[in-house]
XYZ file of C-alpha atoms in Angstrom:
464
model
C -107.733 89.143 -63.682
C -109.390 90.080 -60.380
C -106.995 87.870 -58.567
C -103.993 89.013 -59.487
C -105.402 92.816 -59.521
C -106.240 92.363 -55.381
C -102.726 91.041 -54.614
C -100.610 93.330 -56.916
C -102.936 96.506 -57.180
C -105.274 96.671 -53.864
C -102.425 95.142 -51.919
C -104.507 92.922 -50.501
C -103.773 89.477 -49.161
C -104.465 86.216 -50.342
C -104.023 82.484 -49.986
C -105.397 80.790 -53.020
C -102.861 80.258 -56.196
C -103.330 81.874 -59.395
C -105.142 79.358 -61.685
C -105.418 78.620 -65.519
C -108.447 80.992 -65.728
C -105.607 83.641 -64.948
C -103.477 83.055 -67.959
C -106.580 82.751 -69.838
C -108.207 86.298 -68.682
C -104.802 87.612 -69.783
C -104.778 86.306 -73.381
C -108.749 87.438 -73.675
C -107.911 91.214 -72.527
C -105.462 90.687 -75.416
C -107.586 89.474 -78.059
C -110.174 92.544 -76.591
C -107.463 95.452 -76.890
C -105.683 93.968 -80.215
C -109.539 93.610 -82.194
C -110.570 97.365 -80.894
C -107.558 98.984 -79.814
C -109.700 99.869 -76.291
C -109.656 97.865 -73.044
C -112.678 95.636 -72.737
C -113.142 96.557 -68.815
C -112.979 100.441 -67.606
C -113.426 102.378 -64.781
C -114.132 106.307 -65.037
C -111.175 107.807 -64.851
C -109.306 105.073 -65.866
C -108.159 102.177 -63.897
C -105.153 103.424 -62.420
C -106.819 106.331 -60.788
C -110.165 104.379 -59.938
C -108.721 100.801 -58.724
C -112.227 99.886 -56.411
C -114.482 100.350 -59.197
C -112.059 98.310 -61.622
C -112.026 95.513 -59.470
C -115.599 95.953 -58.848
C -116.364 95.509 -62.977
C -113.985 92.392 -62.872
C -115.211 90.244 -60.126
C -119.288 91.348 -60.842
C -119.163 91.225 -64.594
C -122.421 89.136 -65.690
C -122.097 85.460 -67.596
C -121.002 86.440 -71.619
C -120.602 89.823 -70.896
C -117.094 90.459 -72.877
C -116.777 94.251 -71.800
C -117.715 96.730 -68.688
C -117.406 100.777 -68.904
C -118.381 103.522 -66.506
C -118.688 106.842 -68.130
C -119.751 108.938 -65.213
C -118.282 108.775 -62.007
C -120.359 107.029 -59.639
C -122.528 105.769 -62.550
C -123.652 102.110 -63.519
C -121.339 99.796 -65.595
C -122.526 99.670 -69.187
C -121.804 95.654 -69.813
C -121.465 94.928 -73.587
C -121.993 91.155 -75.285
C -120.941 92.541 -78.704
C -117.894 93.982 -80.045
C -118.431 97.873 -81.064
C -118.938 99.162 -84.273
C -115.366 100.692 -84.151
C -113.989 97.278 -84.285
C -112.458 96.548 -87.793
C -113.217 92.810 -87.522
C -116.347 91.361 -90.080
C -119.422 90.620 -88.612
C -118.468 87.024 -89.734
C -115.172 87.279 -87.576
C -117.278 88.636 -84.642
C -119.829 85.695 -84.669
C -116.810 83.595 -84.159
C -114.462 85.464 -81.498
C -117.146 86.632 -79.252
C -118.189 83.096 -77.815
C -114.224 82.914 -76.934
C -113.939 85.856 -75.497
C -117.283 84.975 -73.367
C -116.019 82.043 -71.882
C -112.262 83.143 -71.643
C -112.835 86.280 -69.430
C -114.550 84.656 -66.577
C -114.097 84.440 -63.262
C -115.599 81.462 -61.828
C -113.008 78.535 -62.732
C -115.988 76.315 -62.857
C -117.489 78.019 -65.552
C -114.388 79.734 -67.789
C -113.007 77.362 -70.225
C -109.849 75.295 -70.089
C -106.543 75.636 -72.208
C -108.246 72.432 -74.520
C -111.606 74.433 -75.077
C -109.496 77.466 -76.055
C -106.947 75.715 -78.922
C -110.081 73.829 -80.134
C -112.189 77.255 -80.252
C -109.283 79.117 -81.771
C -108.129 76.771 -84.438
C -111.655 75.921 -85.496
C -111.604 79.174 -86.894
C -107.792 78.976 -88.154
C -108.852 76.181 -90.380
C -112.419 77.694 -92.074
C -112.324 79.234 -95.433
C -113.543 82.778 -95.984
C -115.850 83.566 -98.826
C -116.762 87.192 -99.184
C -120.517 88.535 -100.209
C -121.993 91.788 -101.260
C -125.779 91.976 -100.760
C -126.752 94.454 -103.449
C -130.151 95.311 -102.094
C -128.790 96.141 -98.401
C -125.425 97.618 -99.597
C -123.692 95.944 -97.212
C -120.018 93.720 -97.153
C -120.305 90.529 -95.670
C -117.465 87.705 -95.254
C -118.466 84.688 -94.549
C -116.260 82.034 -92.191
C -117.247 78.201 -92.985
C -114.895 75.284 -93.113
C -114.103 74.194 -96.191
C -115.808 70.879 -96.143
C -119.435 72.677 -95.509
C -121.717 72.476 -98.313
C -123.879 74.678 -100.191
C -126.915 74.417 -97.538
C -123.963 75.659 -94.480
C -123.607 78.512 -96.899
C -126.253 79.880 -97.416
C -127.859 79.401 -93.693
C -124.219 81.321 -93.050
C -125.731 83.898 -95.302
C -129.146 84.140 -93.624
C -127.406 84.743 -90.546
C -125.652 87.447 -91.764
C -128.356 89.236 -94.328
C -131.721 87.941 -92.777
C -132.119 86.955 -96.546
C -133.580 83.125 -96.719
C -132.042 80.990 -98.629
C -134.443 79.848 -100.614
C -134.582 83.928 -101.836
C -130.599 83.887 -102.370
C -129.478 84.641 -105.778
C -125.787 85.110 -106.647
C -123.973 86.520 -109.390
C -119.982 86.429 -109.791
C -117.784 88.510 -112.358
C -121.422 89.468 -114.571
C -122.370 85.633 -114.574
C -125.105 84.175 -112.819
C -123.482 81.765 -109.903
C -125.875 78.711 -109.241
C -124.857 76.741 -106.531
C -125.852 73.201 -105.959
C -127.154 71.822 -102.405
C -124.558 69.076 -102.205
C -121.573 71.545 -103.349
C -118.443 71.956 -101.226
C -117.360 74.873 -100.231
C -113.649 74.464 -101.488
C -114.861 74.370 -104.681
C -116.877 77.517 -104.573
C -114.688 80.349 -106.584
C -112.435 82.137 -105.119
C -113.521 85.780 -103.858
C -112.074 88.840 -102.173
C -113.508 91.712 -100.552
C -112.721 93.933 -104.113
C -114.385 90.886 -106.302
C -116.947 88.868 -103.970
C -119.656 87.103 -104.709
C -123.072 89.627 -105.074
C -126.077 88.259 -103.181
C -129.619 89.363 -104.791
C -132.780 88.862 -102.902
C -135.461 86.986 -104.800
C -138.014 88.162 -102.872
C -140.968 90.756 -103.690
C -140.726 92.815 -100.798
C -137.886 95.166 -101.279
C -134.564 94.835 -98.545
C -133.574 97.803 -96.351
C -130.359 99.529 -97.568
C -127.601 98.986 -94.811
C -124.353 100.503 -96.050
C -120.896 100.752 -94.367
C -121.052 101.661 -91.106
C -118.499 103.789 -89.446
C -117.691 106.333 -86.708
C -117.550 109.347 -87.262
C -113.191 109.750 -87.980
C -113.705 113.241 -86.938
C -114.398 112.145 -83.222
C -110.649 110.442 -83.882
C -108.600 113.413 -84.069
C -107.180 114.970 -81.547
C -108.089 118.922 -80.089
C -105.032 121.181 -80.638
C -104.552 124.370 -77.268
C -103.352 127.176 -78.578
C -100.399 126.388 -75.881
C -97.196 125.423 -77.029
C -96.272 121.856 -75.204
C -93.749 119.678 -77.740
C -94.424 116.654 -75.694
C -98.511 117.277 -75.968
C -98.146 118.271 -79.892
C -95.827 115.166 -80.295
C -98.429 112.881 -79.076
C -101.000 114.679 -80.935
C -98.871 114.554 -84.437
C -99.264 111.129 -83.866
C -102.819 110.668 -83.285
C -103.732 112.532 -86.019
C -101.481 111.121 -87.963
C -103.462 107.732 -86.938
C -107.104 109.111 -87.170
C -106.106 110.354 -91.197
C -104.920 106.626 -92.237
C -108.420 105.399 -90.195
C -110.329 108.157 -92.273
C -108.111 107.466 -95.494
C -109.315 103.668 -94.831
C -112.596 104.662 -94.626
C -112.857 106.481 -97.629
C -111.506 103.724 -99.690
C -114.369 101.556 -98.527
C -117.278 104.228 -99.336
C -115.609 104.526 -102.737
C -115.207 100.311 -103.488
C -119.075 100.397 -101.681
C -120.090 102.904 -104.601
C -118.465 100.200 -107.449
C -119.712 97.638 -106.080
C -123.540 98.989 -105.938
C -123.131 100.074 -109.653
C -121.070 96.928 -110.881
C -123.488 94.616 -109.160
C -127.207 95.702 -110.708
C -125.074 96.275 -114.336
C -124.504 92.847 -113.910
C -128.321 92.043 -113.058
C -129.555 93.817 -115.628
C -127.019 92.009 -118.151
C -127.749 88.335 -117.221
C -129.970 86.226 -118.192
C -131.320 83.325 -115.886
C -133.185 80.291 -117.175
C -136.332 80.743 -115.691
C -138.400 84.367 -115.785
C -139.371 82.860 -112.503
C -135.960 83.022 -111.128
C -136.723 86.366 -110.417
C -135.291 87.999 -114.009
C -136.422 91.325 -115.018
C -135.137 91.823 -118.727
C -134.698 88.213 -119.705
C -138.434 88.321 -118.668
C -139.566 91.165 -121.405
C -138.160 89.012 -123.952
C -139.857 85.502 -122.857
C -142.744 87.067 -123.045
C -142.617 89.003 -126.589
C -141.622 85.909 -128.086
C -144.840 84.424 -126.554
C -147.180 87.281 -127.720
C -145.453 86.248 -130.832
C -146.495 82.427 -130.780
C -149.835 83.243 -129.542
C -151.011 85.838 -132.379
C -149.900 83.123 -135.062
C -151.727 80.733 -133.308
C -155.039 83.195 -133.323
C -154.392 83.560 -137.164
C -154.097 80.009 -137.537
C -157.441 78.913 -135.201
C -159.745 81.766 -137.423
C -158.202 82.900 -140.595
C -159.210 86.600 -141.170
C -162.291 86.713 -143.107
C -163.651 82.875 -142.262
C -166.901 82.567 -141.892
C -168.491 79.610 -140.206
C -171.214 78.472 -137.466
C -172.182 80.281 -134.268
C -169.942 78.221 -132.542
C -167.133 79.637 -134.671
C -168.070 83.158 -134.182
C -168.019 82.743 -130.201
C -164.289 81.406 -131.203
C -163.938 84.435 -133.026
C -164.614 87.073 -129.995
C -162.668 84.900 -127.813
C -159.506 85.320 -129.965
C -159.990 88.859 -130.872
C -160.528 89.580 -126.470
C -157.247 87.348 -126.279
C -155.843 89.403 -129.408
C -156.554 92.960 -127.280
C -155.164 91.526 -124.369
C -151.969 90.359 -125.700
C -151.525 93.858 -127.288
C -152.098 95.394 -124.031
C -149.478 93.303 -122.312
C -146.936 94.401 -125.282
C -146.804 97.686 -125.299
C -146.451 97.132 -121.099
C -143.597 95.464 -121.712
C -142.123 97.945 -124.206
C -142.507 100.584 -121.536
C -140.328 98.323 -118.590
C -138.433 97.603 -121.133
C -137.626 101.538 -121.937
C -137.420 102.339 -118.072
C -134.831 99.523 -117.623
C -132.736 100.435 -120.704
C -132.857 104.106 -118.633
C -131.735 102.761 -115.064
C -128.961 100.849 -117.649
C -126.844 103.459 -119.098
C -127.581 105.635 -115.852
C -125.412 102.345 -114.307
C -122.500 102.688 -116.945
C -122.031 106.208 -116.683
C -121.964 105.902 -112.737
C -119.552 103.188 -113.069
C -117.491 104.806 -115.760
C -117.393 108.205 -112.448
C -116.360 105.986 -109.926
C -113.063 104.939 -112.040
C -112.758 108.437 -112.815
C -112.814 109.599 -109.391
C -109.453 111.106 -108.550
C -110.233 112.852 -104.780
C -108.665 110.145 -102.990
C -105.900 111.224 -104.460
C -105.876 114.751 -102.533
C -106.874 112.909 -99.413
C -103.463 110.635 -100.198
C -101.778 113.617 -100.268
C -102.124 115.254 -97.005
C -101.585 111.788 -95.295
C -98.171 111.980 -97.165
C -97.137 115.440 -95.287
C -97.947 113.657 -92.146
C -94.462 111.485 -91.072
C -93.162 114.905 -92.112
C -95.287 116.768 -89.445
C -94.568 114.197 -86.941
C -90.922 114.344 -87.096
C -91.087 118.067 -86.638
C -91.934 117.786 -83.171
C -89.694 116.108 -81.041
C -90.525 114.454 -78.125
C -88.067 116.107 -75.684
C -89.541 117.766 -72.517
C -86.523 120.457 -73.406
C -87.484 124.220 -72.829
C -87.409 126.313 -76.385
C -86.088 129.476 -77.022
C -88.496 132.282 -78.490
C -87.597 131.385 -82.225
C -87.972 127.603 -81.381
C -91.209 128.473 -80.045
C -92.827 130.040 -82.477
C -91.734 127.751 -85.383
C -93.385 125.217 -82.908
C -96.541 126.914 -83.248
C -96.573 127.672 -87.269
C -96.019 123.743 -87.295
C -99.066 123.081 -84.429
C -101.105 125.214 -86.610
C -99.911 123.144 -90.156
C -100.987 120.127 -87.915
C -104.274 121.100 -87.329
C -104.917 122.653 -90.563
C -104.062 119.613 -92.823
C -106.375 117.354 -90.251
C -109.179 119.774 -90.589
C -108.389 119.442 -94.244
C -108.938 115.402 -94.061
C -111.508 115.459 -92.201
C -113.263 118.473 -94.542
C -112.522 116.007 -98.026
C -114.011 113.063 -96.126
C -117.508 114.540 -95.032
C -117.879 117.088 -97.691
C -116.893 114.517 -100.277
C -116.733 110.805 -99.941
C -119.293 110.483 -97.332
C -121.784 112.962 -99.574
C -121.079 111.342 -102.833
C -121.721 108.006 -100.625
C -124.880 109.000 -99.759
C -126.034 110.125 -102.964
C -124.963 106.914 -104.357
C -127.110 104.842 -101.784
C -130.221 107.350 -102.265
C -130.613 106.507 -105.981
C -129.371 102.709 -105.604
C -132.440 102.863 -103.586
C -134.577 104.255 -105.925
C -133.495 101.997 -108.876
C -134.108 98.654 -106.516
C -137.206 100.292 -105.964
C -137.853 100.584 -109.670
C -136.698 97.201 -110.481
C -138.876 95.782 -107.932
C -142.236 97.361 -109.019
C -140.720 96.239 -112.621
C -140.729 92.633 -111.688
C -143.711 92.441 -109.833
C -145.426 94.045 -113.055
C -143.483 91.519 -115.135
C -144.849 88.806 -112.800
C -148.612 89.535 -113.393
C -147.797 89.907 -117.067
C -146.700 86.736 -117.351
C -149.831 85.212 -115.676
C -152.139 87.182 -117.813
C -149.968 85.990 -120.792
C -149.968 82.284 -119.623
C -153.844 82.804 -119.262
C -154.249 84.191 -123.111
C -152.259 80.888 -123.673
C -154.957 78.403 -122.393
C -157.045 80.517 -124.041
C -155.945 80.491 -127.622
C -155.153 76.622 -126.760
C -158.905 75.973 -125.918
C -159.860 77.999 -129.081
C -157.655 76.183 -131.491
C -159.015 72.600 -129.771
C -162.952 74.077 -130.594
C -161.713 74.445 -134.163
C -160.249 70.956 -135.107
């Protein structure tokens, strides 16, 4: 807090007593440092070294502003309302800790919130329920914080805050099953989910969703630079960082790999279900609808002008009307046949991509190296002792094992996961692409189908 940072830092004096706002800039720098492991509010060169310009970001820092840094000495504070991407929190979490932080780390006593604001901002989001969404058009992990009395309507504007998806466009499957959910519902009786089995969120709409992914930094910016100098205290701290940038990385990978499963586990399960209405935004259950309709339609065409009738003008006019209904029917048939081909395609594409992710066994390499890491570490002991020439170089064989395996981490992850990652979004792209063109096909199909309909009703009406 600025106040206490002029009286114990800058030495300077003061008569005013240290407030609540005090004890309540402490416990936000907290929060800050334990959700991104960084402090919100830096100086170049760090505060220690740059104590004017720290106190300066403190006591100028703009209303919601949760986080100051100067990256160039004598530059401008970059002020920051959002918590970076490094931060392993859920955008859901976020949306709820930020307005905290906002009104914890302030200055002006008339403005920063009291101790009662604080317990009833912090336990309001003790006591909410979390319910965990995939969006299978954007790619993207979402986790949802409502309370548990909320109902479905809460939800799903929740969602919409989250995806930009409307709700009136949400569609949601669960474990292969489609997963209505009614207006008035409660979220404590939604099921249960998990980040590994959450509920997958489809957009109903025509125009197709931009893919999102994970998004990450770069773990390679984590580790640390080995010198070719030997320094046991320097290579002890840098066992250790590296040591903490391969678990980060090894974390990572884990959630490019459950992001692949989940992209090919969630449009199997599309492609498998079978809503009530083709409307509903179906694409297979659609095919079938309508072949069953194409069905009922030609019998009815039979049954309105037997082949080989003969009759008045007026049935003859009947007669080109039901053949022109006949050709069009065909026409929308074999169209169907043909989605219905390119979907069976994009289907077992789907099962054998599933059946590579369980098969995937590079993680397991990756697991490895992160296992000869404690082992590293403990090699280097952090005594500023002087070493003898043998000491010395076995200190340098192990600096070099160091840097090798990170380089080796670092190598699997880019080369591997984050390629096979990639690949994996560029044809789940594609496909949702596919699919979409598919339904929109579908859609007109079934208008031109309902159209024959009328049709062959009008006929059959002329002929009684």
């Amino acid at each position: 807090h600025p106040d206490v940072y002029e009286r114990a830092v800058l030495r300077k004096p003061q008569q005013k007593a240290f407030g609540v706002t005090v004890d309540l800039w402490s416990i936000g720098v907290t929060f800050y440092h334990a959700a991104t492991g960084c402090l919100p509010f830096v100086p170049f060169g760090g505060p220690r070294r740059n104590k004017e310009i720290m106190y300066k970001i403190t006591t100028e820092k703009p209303r919601g502003a949760i986080a100051g840094v100067q990256r160039q000495e004598n530059g401008s504070i970059e002020w920051s309302y959002e918590l970076p991407i490094t931060c392993r929190l859920s955008a859901g979490l976020k949306d709820q800790l930020i307005p905290i932080l906002a009104n914890i780390l302030e200055v002006d006593q008339e403005k920063c919130w009291g101790f009662d604001q604080f317990f009833a901002g912090t336990n309001d989001i003790l006591h909410r329920i979390v319910v965990d969404v995939f969006s299978l058009q954007q790619a993207s992990s979402h986790r949802v914080y409502i309370h548990s009395y909320n109902t479905t309507t809460k939800f799903l504007d929740a969602v919409f805050k989250q995806t930009n998806i409307v709700p009136h466009h949400q569609e949601y499957f669960f474990e292969g099953h489609l997963y209505e959910l009614d207006p008035n519902l409660q979220a404590h009786n939604f099921c249960r989910t998990t980040e590994s089995s959450p509920l997958t969120l489809l957009s109903t709409s025509e125009q197709p969703e931009d893919v999102v992914g994970v998004r990450y930094r770069d773990p390679a910016l984590e580790f640390p630079k080995f010198t070719p100098k030997v320094d046991v205290v320097a290579d002890c701290s840098s066992a250790k960082s590296a040591l903490g940038a391969a678990y980060q990385t090894l974390r990572l990978g884990r959630a490019l790999r459950s992001g692949r499963e989940l992209l090919a586990r969630g449009l199997h399960w599309k492609s498998l279900c079978s809503p009530r209405s083709p409307a509903r935004g179906g694409f297979l259950p659609l095919d079938r609808f309508s072949c069953r309709k194409i069905h009922f339609l030609s019998s009815l065409r039979y049954e309105a002008a037997p082949a080989g009738s003969r009759g008045p003008a007026g049935v003859e006019v009947v007669e080109t009307r039901l053949q022109r209904v006949d050709e069009e029917l065909s026409q929308c048939s074999h169209s169907i046949f043909d989605f219905q081909g390119a979907l069976d395609g994009i289907l077992a594409e789907l099962v054998k991509d599933r059946q590579q992710v369980h098969e995937d066994k590079r993680f397991v390499v990756e697991a490895l190296c992160l296992l000869a890491g404690p082992v590293l570490v403990e090699q280097f002991p952090c005594q500023a002792q002087p070493l003898v020439p043998p000491h010395t170089r076995r200190a340098r064989r192990e600096q070099l094992n160091l840097g090798n395996l990170a380089k080796k981490v670092v190598s699997i992850f880019q080369n591997e996961c984050v390629q096979q990652y990639q690949e994996a979004l560029a044809l789940h792209s594609s496909r949702m692409r596919k699919v979409c063109e598919i339904k929109k096909h579908l859609k007109r199909l079934s208008n031109r189908i309902s159209a024959c309909s009328v049709e062959m009703m009008e006929c059959q009406d002329c002929m009684q």
